[in-house]
Amino acid sequence: MPDPYGSIVGVGDSVLLRRLGALRELVGLSRTRLEATVLTEPLRVLEEAGARGRLSRAYTTVAIAGATGSGKSSLFNALAGRTLSEVGVRRPTTAQPIACTWEAEREGGADGLLDRLGIAPVVRRRVKDAGLHGLVLVDLPDHDSVADGHREQVDRLLGLVDAVVWVVDPEKYADAVLHERYLRPMAGYAEVTFVVLNQTDRLPGDATDAVLDDLRRLLDEDGVALGEHGEPGARVLATSALTGDGIAELREELGAFAAAREAPARRLTADLDGAAARLRPAYADLDAPLPVGLTEQVREDFEDRLASAVGAVAAGQAAERAWLRHAERSCGTPWSQLVRWHDTRRQEVPSQLADGAYEGGSATGTGAPGARGFRSGTGSWSTGGGPGCAPRVARPVLAQAVRELAARAVTGLPEAWRKTVRDAAWRGAEGLPEALDAVVAETRESGEAYADPDSGARTPARRAGTRPAGAPGPPGAVREPGGAAADGGWHGPVRMHRPPWWAAAMAGQGLLLAVQVLGLIWLVGAVFGSYHGELWLPVALILGGALGGPLLAWGCRAAARGPARAYGQEEERRLRRLAAGCGRARVLEPVAAELLRYREVREQYVIAAGGAERL
C-alpha cells in the first residue's frame, strides 16, 4: 500500500515519515482514553498531511496576506507582472482569493492544489516565467476586513498553504492584531514565512533601515526571527510595489523557495511540532522521568492487603490450632477421648436446634447479613445480596487496598491517564469482594473432608453460612475463633495428613490402656482371693498405665507443634495465593495493561514530537 505522505515529504525523509506514522499510531491508541477535543488538532494535521501528500510536490502554494491598505494586491500584481488583482481606494478591495500559477516544467497544472484551497476557477490565472516555475501565489482578502467571511477565509487558507508572505506598511507594521493574532501564534512556522515591508517609497531617506530594524525587533519578540530549532527564521525584505524597489529580490527569494520544493515538508514539520506541543499535557513532559507504575513492591503490598482482607493470617493460626487439637484428640488418653465424645453427644441436640433456627431465619430474610456490592464511582461497597450469603471478606480493607494501589500506580502520570488507570482499577474491583468471598468459601466447600481423629472417617464439611456463630459441628470438626469466616470460626483444614509417629502414639495409648486393664483385673483378682501374689505388681501396672498415658500425650503435643506450625503456614500461603490470583486477574492485570498502553503511547508521542533520540 503506498504511503499517503510520500509526495509531501519526499524520498528519503524517513524522520518525517516516522513522525507522521507515530502520530497516527498515537491517535489510534488514545481514542478511547482521551477526550475527543484533545485529539482534534492531531487529527486535522493527519488529514491535511494526507490531502497534501496526494497532490503534486512540484508546486509550492504561497499566500500573500496583510491588513487593509498594506498594498498586498499591488505587490501581487507586481510579482505577476500584470494586473490580476483589483487595486483601488475602496476598502476592502480583494473580496475573494485570487491565484496565479507559474506552471512547473513537465508537471502539468496545479488544479488539484487550487481545488483543495477552494479557489474558484474564474479567478485562477496562469503566467509563464522561468524564474518562478512551480509557484502558486494566492492573494488573500484583508485579515482585518470588516466584510462578512473575509477573516474566516484568511484563517482557513493560512492553515492550508505551504507558506505565507505577510505584507506590512510603514504605518501599521506594529499592529497588535497582526502580531498577537497571527505572527506570535505562528512562530513555529518561521521557516515558511516571509515578512515584506511594502510602500517604502513613503519613507524619507534612510528611514527604511530604521523601520526594518524595528520590525525585526518585533518579530524577535514574536519568536519569528529564528526558527523553532535555532535555524534562520522568517525572511524580512523591503519593497515598493509602486517604484519596483525590492521586487526583483522578492521574486528571486520566492523562485528559489519554490524550486527547492521543501515548503510542504517544512510546513508539515511545523504542523507536527504544534500538534505535539498541544498534546504535551496529555503525555507528560519529555524531560520528566518515566512513571514508576506497578513495581514489585506495589504488587506485594496490594497482595498483602488482600491477604489481610480474607483473613489469611488468622486462618493460618486457626489451622495450626486445629491441627494441634486433632493431634491432642488422636494421641490423648482413651479416657480423655471418652469424656470428649460424651460431651460432643450432649451438644448434638442443641446444635441441631440452632441450625434449624438459623436456616429458618435465613428463609425469611432475618438471618445472616447480606453480601455487599461495589458502589461504582465511590470506591466503597454497599450492603446488598440476599440472606444466607454473609460476606467473608473485610470490605473496608479491600477498598483501601484498591485505593492505595490506584494512587501509587498513577504517580507521575498526566491527569488524563491517571483517570484511565484509576477507572481500570475500580472496574476490576467491582466484583472483587464477591470473587474473594467465593474463593474463601470454595476452599472450605470444595468437596474435601476433615479427617476424624477418633475414627479416621471422612466427614463432609458443612457449607458456610448455614450454621450460626458458635454452633458446634460434627465431632471430628474443630472450630477455633479467629478464622477467616464471617462467624469468626475456623471450619477446619481442607485435609490433615497424620505423621507416622501419630499411629505409633495411638498404638502406645492403646497398649498403656491394656496395661491398666490388666493391672486392674489382676488387682481385683488379688482382692477377691483369686490371686495370692504380691499386690505391688498390679498396682504398678495400673499406675504405670495411668501415668504413661498423659506423659505420652504431653510428648505428642510437644512433637506436634512443629508440624502444626508448618500446616498453618501452608494454609496461610494457600489462601494468600488464591486471594492474590483473584486480585491479579481482576485488578492488577487491567491496571498493568493501562500502564503498558500509556508507555506505548508515550513512546509514540516522543517520536511524533521529534524526540526519538531520547528513547
PDB file of N, CA and C in Angstrom, residues 169-239:
ATOM      1  N   ASP A 169       2.914  47.746   6.087  1.00  0.00           N
ATOM      2  CA  ASP A 169       3.282  49.072   5.586  1.00  0.00           C
ATOM      3  C   ASP A 169       3.932  49.861   6.710  1.00  0.00           C
ATOM      4  N   PRO A 170       4.571  50.967   6.421  1.00  0.00           N
ATOM      5  CA  PRO A 170       5.297  51.718   7.460  1.00  0.00           C
ATOM      6  C   PRO A 170       4.423  52.209   8.599  1.00  0.00           C
ATOM      7  N   GLU A 171       3.125  52.354   8.370  1.00  0.00           N
ATOM      8  CA  GLU A 171       2.258  52.874   9.419  1.00  0.00           C
ATOM      9  C   GLU A 171       1.748  51.781  10.359  1.00  0.00           C
ATOM     10  N   LYS A 172       1.438  50.595   9.814  1.00  0.00           N
ATOM     11  CA  LYS A 172       0.785  49.561  10.628  1.00  0.00           C
ATOM     12  C   LYS A 172       1.630  48.300  10.789  1.00  0.00           C
ATOM     13  N   TYR A 173       2.950  48.394  10.639  1.00  0.00           N
ATOM     14  CA  TYR A 173       3.780  47.191  10.778  1.00  0.00           C
ATOM     15  C   TYR A 173       3.808  46.678  12.217  1.00  0.00           C
ATOM     16  N   ALA A 174       3.462  47.553  13.179  1.00  0.00           N
ATOM     17  CA  ALA A 174       3.448  47.145  14.589  1.00  0.00           C
ATOM     18  C   ALA A 174       2.032  46.880  15.090  1.00  0.00           C
ATOM     19  N   ASP A 175       1.107  46.712  14.178  1.00  0.00           N
ATOM     20  CA  ASP A 175      -0.297  46.499  14.549  1.00  0.00           C
ATOM     21  C   ASP A 175      -0.434  45.303  15.498  1.00  0.00           C
ATOM     22  N   ALA A 176      -1.104  45.518  16.629  1.00  0.00           N
ATOM     23  CA  ALA A 176      -1.229  44.460  17.646  1.00  0.00           C
ATOM     24  C   ALA A 176      -2.024  43.271  17.128  1.00  0.00           C
ATOM     25  N   VAL A 177      -3.028  43.509  16.289  1.00  0.00           N
ATOM     26  CA  VAL A 177      -3.830  42.403  15.756  1.00  0.00           C
ATOM     27  C   VAL A 177      -2.955  41.456  14.947  1.00  0.00           C
ATOM     28  N   LEU A 178      -2.096  42.019  14.099  1.00  0.00           N
ATOM     29  CA  LEU A 178      -1.216  41.193  13.280  1.00  0.00           C
ATOM     30  C   LEU A 178      -0.280  40.353  14.145  1.00  0.00           C
ATOM     31  N   HIS A 179       0.320  40.975  15.121  1.00  0.00           N
ATOM     32  CA  HIS A 179       1.331  40.274  15.922  1.00  0.00           C
ATOM     33  C   HIS A 179       0.696  39.294  16.910  1.00  0.00           C
ATOM     34  N   GLU A 180      -0.390  39.712  17.554  1.00  0.00           N
ATOM     35  CA  GLU A 180      -0.975  38.850  18.581  1.00  0.00           C
ATOM     36  C   GLU A 180      -1.868  37.761  17.995  1.00  0.00           C
ATOM     37  N   ARG A 181      -2.533  38.037  16.901  1.00  0.00           N
ATOM     38  CA  ARG A 181      -3.463  37.057  16.334  1.00  0.00           C
ATOM     39  C   ARG A 181      -2.776  36.102  15.361  1.00  0.00           C
ATOM     40  N   TYR A 182      -1.726  36.574  14.687  1.00  0.00           N
ATOM     41  CA  TYR A 182      -1.134  35.742  13.633  1.00  0.00           C
ATOM     42  C   TYR A 182       0.345  35.434  13.858  1.00  0.00           C
ATOM     43  N   LEU A 183       1.185  36.449  13.897  1.00  0.00           N
ATOM     44  CA  LEU A 183       2.629  36.184  13.915  1.00  0.00           C
ATOM     45  C   LEU A 183       3.073  35.429  15.166  1.00  0.00           C
ATOM     46  N   ARG A 184       2.609  35.829  16.331  1.00  0.00           N
ATOM     47  CA  ARG A 184       3.046  35.159  17.562  1.00  0.00           C
ATOM     48  C   ARG A 184       2.549  33.716  17.632  1.00  0.00           C
ATOM     49  N   PRO A 185       1.259  33.442  17.382  1.00  0.00           N
ATOM     50  CA  PRO A 185       0.822  32.034  17.411  1.00  0.00           C
ATOM     51  C   PRO A 185       1.469  31.177  16.327  1.00  0.00           C
ATOM     52  N   MET A 186       1.914  31.807  15.225  1.00  0.00           N
ATOM     53  CA  MET A 186       2.507  31.043  14.124  1.00  0.00           C
ATOM     54  C   MET A 186       4.031  31.099  14.150  1.00  0.00           C
ATOM     55  N   ALA A 187       4.599  31.307  15.328  1.00  0.00           N
ATOM     56  CA  ALA A 187       6.055  31.394  15.430  1.00  0.00           C
ATOM     57  C   ALA A 187       6.733  30.110  14.971  1.00  0.00           C
ATOM     58  N   GLY A 188       6.077  28.977  15.154  1.00  0.00           N
ATOM     59  CA  GLY A 188       6.664  27.709  14.730  1.00  0.00           C
ATOM     60  C   GLY A 188       6.767  27.563  13.228  1.00  0.00           C
ATOM     61  N   TYR A 189       6.118  28.452  12.483  1.00  0.00           N
ATOM     62  CA  TYR A 189       6.133  28.390  11.017  1.00  0.00           C
ATOM     63  C   TYR A 189       7.101  29.418  10.426  1.00  0.00           C
ATOM     64  N   ALA A 190       8.091  29.833  11.198  1.00  0.00           N
ATOM     65  CA  ALA A 190       9.013  30.879  10.751  1.00  0.00           C
ATOM     66  C   ALA A 190       9.743  30.491   9.475  1.00  0.00           C
ATOM     67  N   GLU A 191      10.041  29.215   9.302  1.00  0.00           N
ATOM     68  CA  GLU A 191      10.789  28.776   8.116  1.00  0.00           C
ATOM     69  C   GLU A 191      10.000  28.939   6.824  1.00  0.00           C
ATOM     70  N   VAL A 192       8.700  29.000   6.935  1.00  0.00           N
ATOM     71  CA  VAL A 192       7.873  29.149   5.724  1.00  0.00           C
ATOM     72  C   VAL A 192       7.133  30.487   5.762  1.00  0.00           C
ATOM     73  N   THR A 193       7.778  31.491   6.351  1.00  0.00           N
ATOM     74  CA  THR A 193       7.157  32.806   6.495  1.00  0.00           C
ATOM     75  C   THR A 193       8.070  33.878   5.894  1.00  0.00           C
ATOM     76  N   PHE A 194       7.473  34.778   5.141  1.00  0.00           N
ATOM     77  CA  PHE A 194       8.144  35.975   4.624  1.00  0.00           C
ATOM     78  C   PHE A 194       7.422  37.180   5.219  1.00  0.00           C
ATOM     79  N   VAL A 195       8.171  38.192   5.617  1.00  0.00           N
ATOM     80  CA  VAL A 195       7.586  39.453   6.082  1.00  0.00           C
ATOM     81  C   VAL A 195       8.144  40.554   5.181  1.00  0.00           C
ATOM     82  N   VAL A 196       7.258  41.222   4.471  1.00  0.00           N
ATOM     83  CA  VAL A 196       7.665  42.232   3.489  1.00  0.00           C
ATOM     84  C   VAL A 196       7.166  43.600   3.941  1.00  0.00           C
ATOM     85  N   LEU A 197       8.101  44.511   4.125  1.00  0.00           N
ATOM     86  CA  LEU A 197       7.745  45.900   4.418  1.00  0.00           C
ATOM     87  C   LEU A 197       7.519  46.593   3.078  1.00  0.00           C
ATOM     88  N   ASN A 198       6.262  46.837   2.743  1.00  0.00           N
ATOM     89  CA  ASN A 198       5.901  47.440   1.455  1.00  0.00           C
ATOM     90  C   ASN A 198       5.745  48.954   1.614  1.00  0.00           C
ATOM     91  N   GLN A 199       5.614  49.619   0.485  1.00  0.00           N
ATOM     92  CA  GLN A 199       5.410  51.080   0.435  1.00  0.00           C
ATOM     93  C   GLN A 199       6.596  51.843   1.032  1.00  0.00           C
ATOM     94  N   THR A 200       7.791  51.333   0.810  1.00  0.00           N
ATOM     95  CA  THR A 200       8.977  52.045   1.317  1.00  0.00           C
ATOM     96  C   THR A 200       9.165  53.387   0.620  1.00  0.00           C
ATOM     97  N   ASP A 201       8.482  53.563  -0.500  1.00  0.00           N
ATOM     98  CA  ASP A 201       8.583  54.853  -1.199  1.00  0.00           C
ATOM     99  C   ASP A 201       7.999  55.978  -0.368  1.00  0.00           C
ATOM    100  N   ARG A 202       7.223  55.658   0.635  1.00  0.00           N
ATOM    101  CA  ARG A 202       6.616  56.678   1.501  1.00  0.00           C
ATOM    102  C   ARG A 202       7.556  57.096   2.627  1.00  0.00           C
ATOM    103  N   LEU A 203       8.688  56.408   2.769  1.00  0.00           N
ATOM    104  CA  LEU A 203       9.630  56.715   3.842  1.00  0.00           C
ATOM    105  C   LEU A 203      10.736  57.632   3.319  1.00  0.00           C
ATOM    106  N   PRO A 204      11.106  58.651   4.102  1.00  0.00           N
ATOM    107  CA  PRO A 204      12.163  59.569   3.649  1.00  0.00           C
ATOM    108  C   PRO A 204      13.559  58.991   3.914  1.00  0.00           C
ATOM    109  N   GLY A 205      14.492  59.282   3.072  1.00  0.00           N
ATOM    110  CA  GLY A 205      15.899  58.979   3.257  1.00  0.00           C
ATOM    111  C   GLY A 205      16.176  57.561   3.701  1.00  0.00           C
ATOM    112  N   ASP A 206      16.969  57.451   4.797  1.00  0.00           N
ATOM    113  CA  ASP A 206      17.362  56.136   5.327  1.00  0.00           C
ATOM    114  C   ASP A 206      16.391  55.633   6.392  1.00  0.00           C
ATOM    115  N   ALA A 207      15.185  56.145   6.425  1.00  0.00           N
ATOM    116  CA  ALA A 207      14.204  55.704   7.420  1.00  0.00           C
ATOM    117  C   ALA A 207      13.798  54.255   7.204  1.00  0.00           C
ATOM    118  N   THR A 208      13.977  53.760   5.976  1.00  0.00           N
ATOM    119  CA  THR A 208      13.612  52.365   5.697  1.00  0.00           C
ATOM    120  C   THR A 208      14.402  51.405   6.568  1.00  0.00           C
ATOM    121  N   ASP A 209      15.705  51.653   6.702  1.00  0.00           N
ATOM    122  CA  ASP A 209      16.535  50.767   7.529  1.00  0.00           C
ATOM    123  C   ASP A 209      16.096  50.807   8.989  1.00  0.00           C
ATOM    124  N   ALA A 210      15.726  51.986   9.473  1.00  0.00           N
ATOM    125  CA  ALA A 210      15.287  52.102  10.868  1.00  0.00           C
ATOM    126  C   ALA A 210      13.983  51.342  11.093  1.00  0.00           C
ATOM    127  N   VAL A 211      13.068  51.460  10.140  1.00  0.00           N
ATOM    128  CA  VAL A 211      11.797  50.738  10.268  1.00  0.00           C
ATOM    129  C   VAL A 211      12.032  49.229  10.195  1.00  0.00           C
ATOM    130  N   LEU A 212      12.924  48.807   9.281  1.00  0.00           N
ATOM    131  CA  LEU A 212      13.236  47.376   9.181  1.00  0.00           C
ATOM    132  C   LEU A 212      13.838  46.846  10.482  1.00  0.00           C
ATOM    133  N   ASP A 213      14.722  47.638  11.089  1.00  0.00           N
ATOM    134  CA  ASP A 213      15.317  47.207  12.359  1.00  0.00           C
ATOM    135  C   ASP A 213      14.249  47.058  13.442  1.00  0.00           C
ATOM    136  N   ASP A 214      13.316  48.010  13.490  1.00  0.00           N
ATOM    137  CA  ASP A 214      12.256  47.922  14.492  1.00  0.00           C
ATOM    138  C   ASP A 214      11.326  46.751  14.196  1.00  0.00           C
ATOM    139  N   LEU A 215      11.084  46.511  12.908  1.00  0.00           N
ATOM    140  CA  LEU A 215      10.246  45.367  12.528  1.00  0.00           C
ATOM    141  C   LEU A 215      10.909  44.050  12.948  1.00  0.00           C
ATOM    142  N   ARG A 216      12.224  43.945  12.732  1.00  0.00           N
ATOM    143  CA  ARG A 216      12.931  42.727  13.145  1.00  0.00           C
ATOM    144  C   ARG A 216      12.883  42.559  14.664  1.00  0.00           C
ATOM    145  N   ARG A 217      12.929  43.680  15.392  1.00  0.00           N
ATOM    146  CA  ARG A 217      12.829  43.594  16.852  1.00  0.00           C
ATOM    147  C   ARG A 217      11.477  43.027  17.268  1.00  0.00           C
ATOM    148  N   LEU A 218      10.429  43.493  16.642  1.00  0.00           N
ATOM    149  CA  LEU A 218       9.094  42.984  16.960  1.00  0.00           C
ATOM    150  C   LEU A 218       8.967  41.504  16.592  1.00  0.00           C
ATOM    151  N   LEU A 219       9.542  41.147  15.457  1.00  0.00           N
ATOM    152  CA  LEU A 219       9.488  39.739  15.051  1.00  0.00           C
ATOM    153  C   LEU A 219      10.278  38.858  16.013  1.00  0.00           C
ATOM    154  N   ASP A 220      11.359  39.405  16.525  1.00  0.00           N
ATOM    155  CA  ASP A 220      12.133  38.645  17.509  1.00  0.00           C
ATOM    156  C   ASP A 220      11.318  38.431  18.778  1.00  0.00           C
ATOM    157  N   GLU A 221      10.572  39.438  19.200  1.00  0.00           N
ATOM    158  CA  GLU A 221       9.695  39.289  20.365  1.00  0.00           C
ATOM    159  C   GLU A 221       8.583  38.284  20.090  1.00  0.00           C
ATOM    160  N   ASP A 222       8.140  38.209  18.862  1.00  0.00           N
ATOM    161  CA  ASP A 222       7.098  37.243  18.494  1.00  0.00           C
ATOM    162  C   ASP A 222       7.639  35.825  18.365  1.00  0.00           C
ATOM    163  N   GLY A 223       8.956  35.675  18.313  1.00  0.00           N
ATOM    164  CA  GLY A 223       9.547  34.353  18.127  1.00  0.00           C
ATOM    165  C   GLY A 223       9.660  33.944  16.685  1.00  0.00           C
ATOM    166  N   VAL A 224       9.531  34.899  15.771  1.00  0.00           N
ATOM    167  CA  VAL A 224       9.560  34.591  14.346  1.00  0.00           C
ATOM    168  C   VAL A 224      10.937  34.857  13.743  1.00  0.00           C
ATOM    169  N   ALA A 225      11.779  35.609  14.413  1.00  0.00           N
ATOM    170  CA  ALA A 225      13.074  35.969  13.848  1.00  0.00           C
ATOM    171  C   ALA A 225      13.962  34.758  13.652  1.00  0.00           C
ATOM    172  N   LEU A 226      13.816  33.733  14.540  1.00  0.00           N
ATOM    173  CA  LEU A 226      14.569  32.487  14.422  1.00  0.00           C
ATOM    174  C   LEU A 226      13.598  31.332  14.284  1.00  0.00           C
ATOM    175  N   GLY A 227      14.088  30.250  13.680  1.00  0.00           N
ATOM    176  CA  GLY A 227      13.254  29.068  13.532  1.00  0.00           C
ATOM    177  C   GLY A 227      13.057  28.359  14.854  1.00  0.00           C
ATOM    178  N   GLU A 228      12.268  27.306  14.829  1.00  0.00           N
ATOM    179  CA  GLU A 228      11.921  26.545  16.030  1.00  0.00           C
ATOM    180  C   GLU A 228      13.154  25.946  16.692  1.00  0.00           C
ATOM    181  N   HIS A 229      14.166  25.596  15.907  1.00  0.00           N
ATOM    182  CA  HIS A 229      15.345  24.926  16.445  1.00  0.00           C
ATOM    183  C   HIS A 229      16.611  25.754  16.235  1.00  0.00           C
ATOM    184  N   GLY A 230      16.469  27.084  16.145  1.00  0.00           N
ATOM    185  CA  GLY A 230      17.627  27.952  16.037  1.00  0.00           C
ATOM    186  C   GLY A 230      18.057  28.269  14.619  1.00  0.00           C
ATOM    187  N   GLU A 231      17.409  27.680  13.632  1.00  0.00           N
ATOM    188  CA  GLU A 231      17.761  27.950  12.244  1.00  0.00           C
ATOM    189  C   GLU A 231      17.200  29.321  11.840  1.00  0.00           C
ATOM    190  N   PRO A 232      17.653  29.866  10.706  1.00  0.00           N
ATOM    191  CA  PRO A 232      17.132  31.170  10.278  1.00  0.00           C
ATOM    192  C   PRO A 232      15.613  31.164  10.216  1.00  0.00           C
ATOM    193  N   GLY A 233      15.003  32.240  10.673  1.00  0.00           N
ATOM    194  CA  GLY A 233      13.552  32.297  10.729  1.00  0.00           C
ATOM    195  C   GLY A 233      12.958  32.977   9.514  1.00  0.00           C
ATOM    196  N   ALA A 234      11.975  33.836   9.781  1.00  0.00           N
ATOM    197  CA  ALA A 234      11.263  34.490   8.688  1.00  0.00           C
ATOM    198  C   ALA A 234      12.202  35.404   7.901  1.00  0.00           C
ATOM    199  N   ARG A 235      12.034  35.412   6.585  1.00  0.00           N
ATOM    200  CA  ARG A 235      12.805  36.313   5.722  1.00  0.00           C
ATOM    201  C   ARG A 235      12.138  37.685   5.740  1.00  0.00           C
ATOM    202  N   VAL A 236      12.916  38.722   5.973  1.00  0.00           N
ATOM    203  CA  VAL A 236      12.399  40.090   6.060  1.00  0.00           C
ATOM    204  C   VAL A 236      12.970  40.893   4.890  1.00  0.00           C
ATOM    205  N   LEU A 237      12.092  41.480   4.101  1.00  0.00           N
ATOM    206  CA  LEU A 237      12.504  42.262   2.934  1.00  0.00           C
ATOM    207  C   LEU A 237      11.740  43.577   2.890  1.00  0.00           C
ATOM    208  N   ALA A 238      12.277  44.501   2.117  1.00  0.00           N
ATOM    209  CA  ALA A 238      11.628  45.800   1.911  1.00  0.00           C
ATOM    210  C   ALA A 238      11.345  45.968   0.423  1.00  0.00           C
ATOM    211  N   THR A 239      10.121  46.391   0.106  1.00  0.00           N
ATOM    212  CA  THR A 239       9.734  46.565  -1.302  1.00  0.00           C
ATOM    213  C   THR A 239       8.889  47.817  -1.470  1.00  0.00           C
TER     214      THR A 239
END
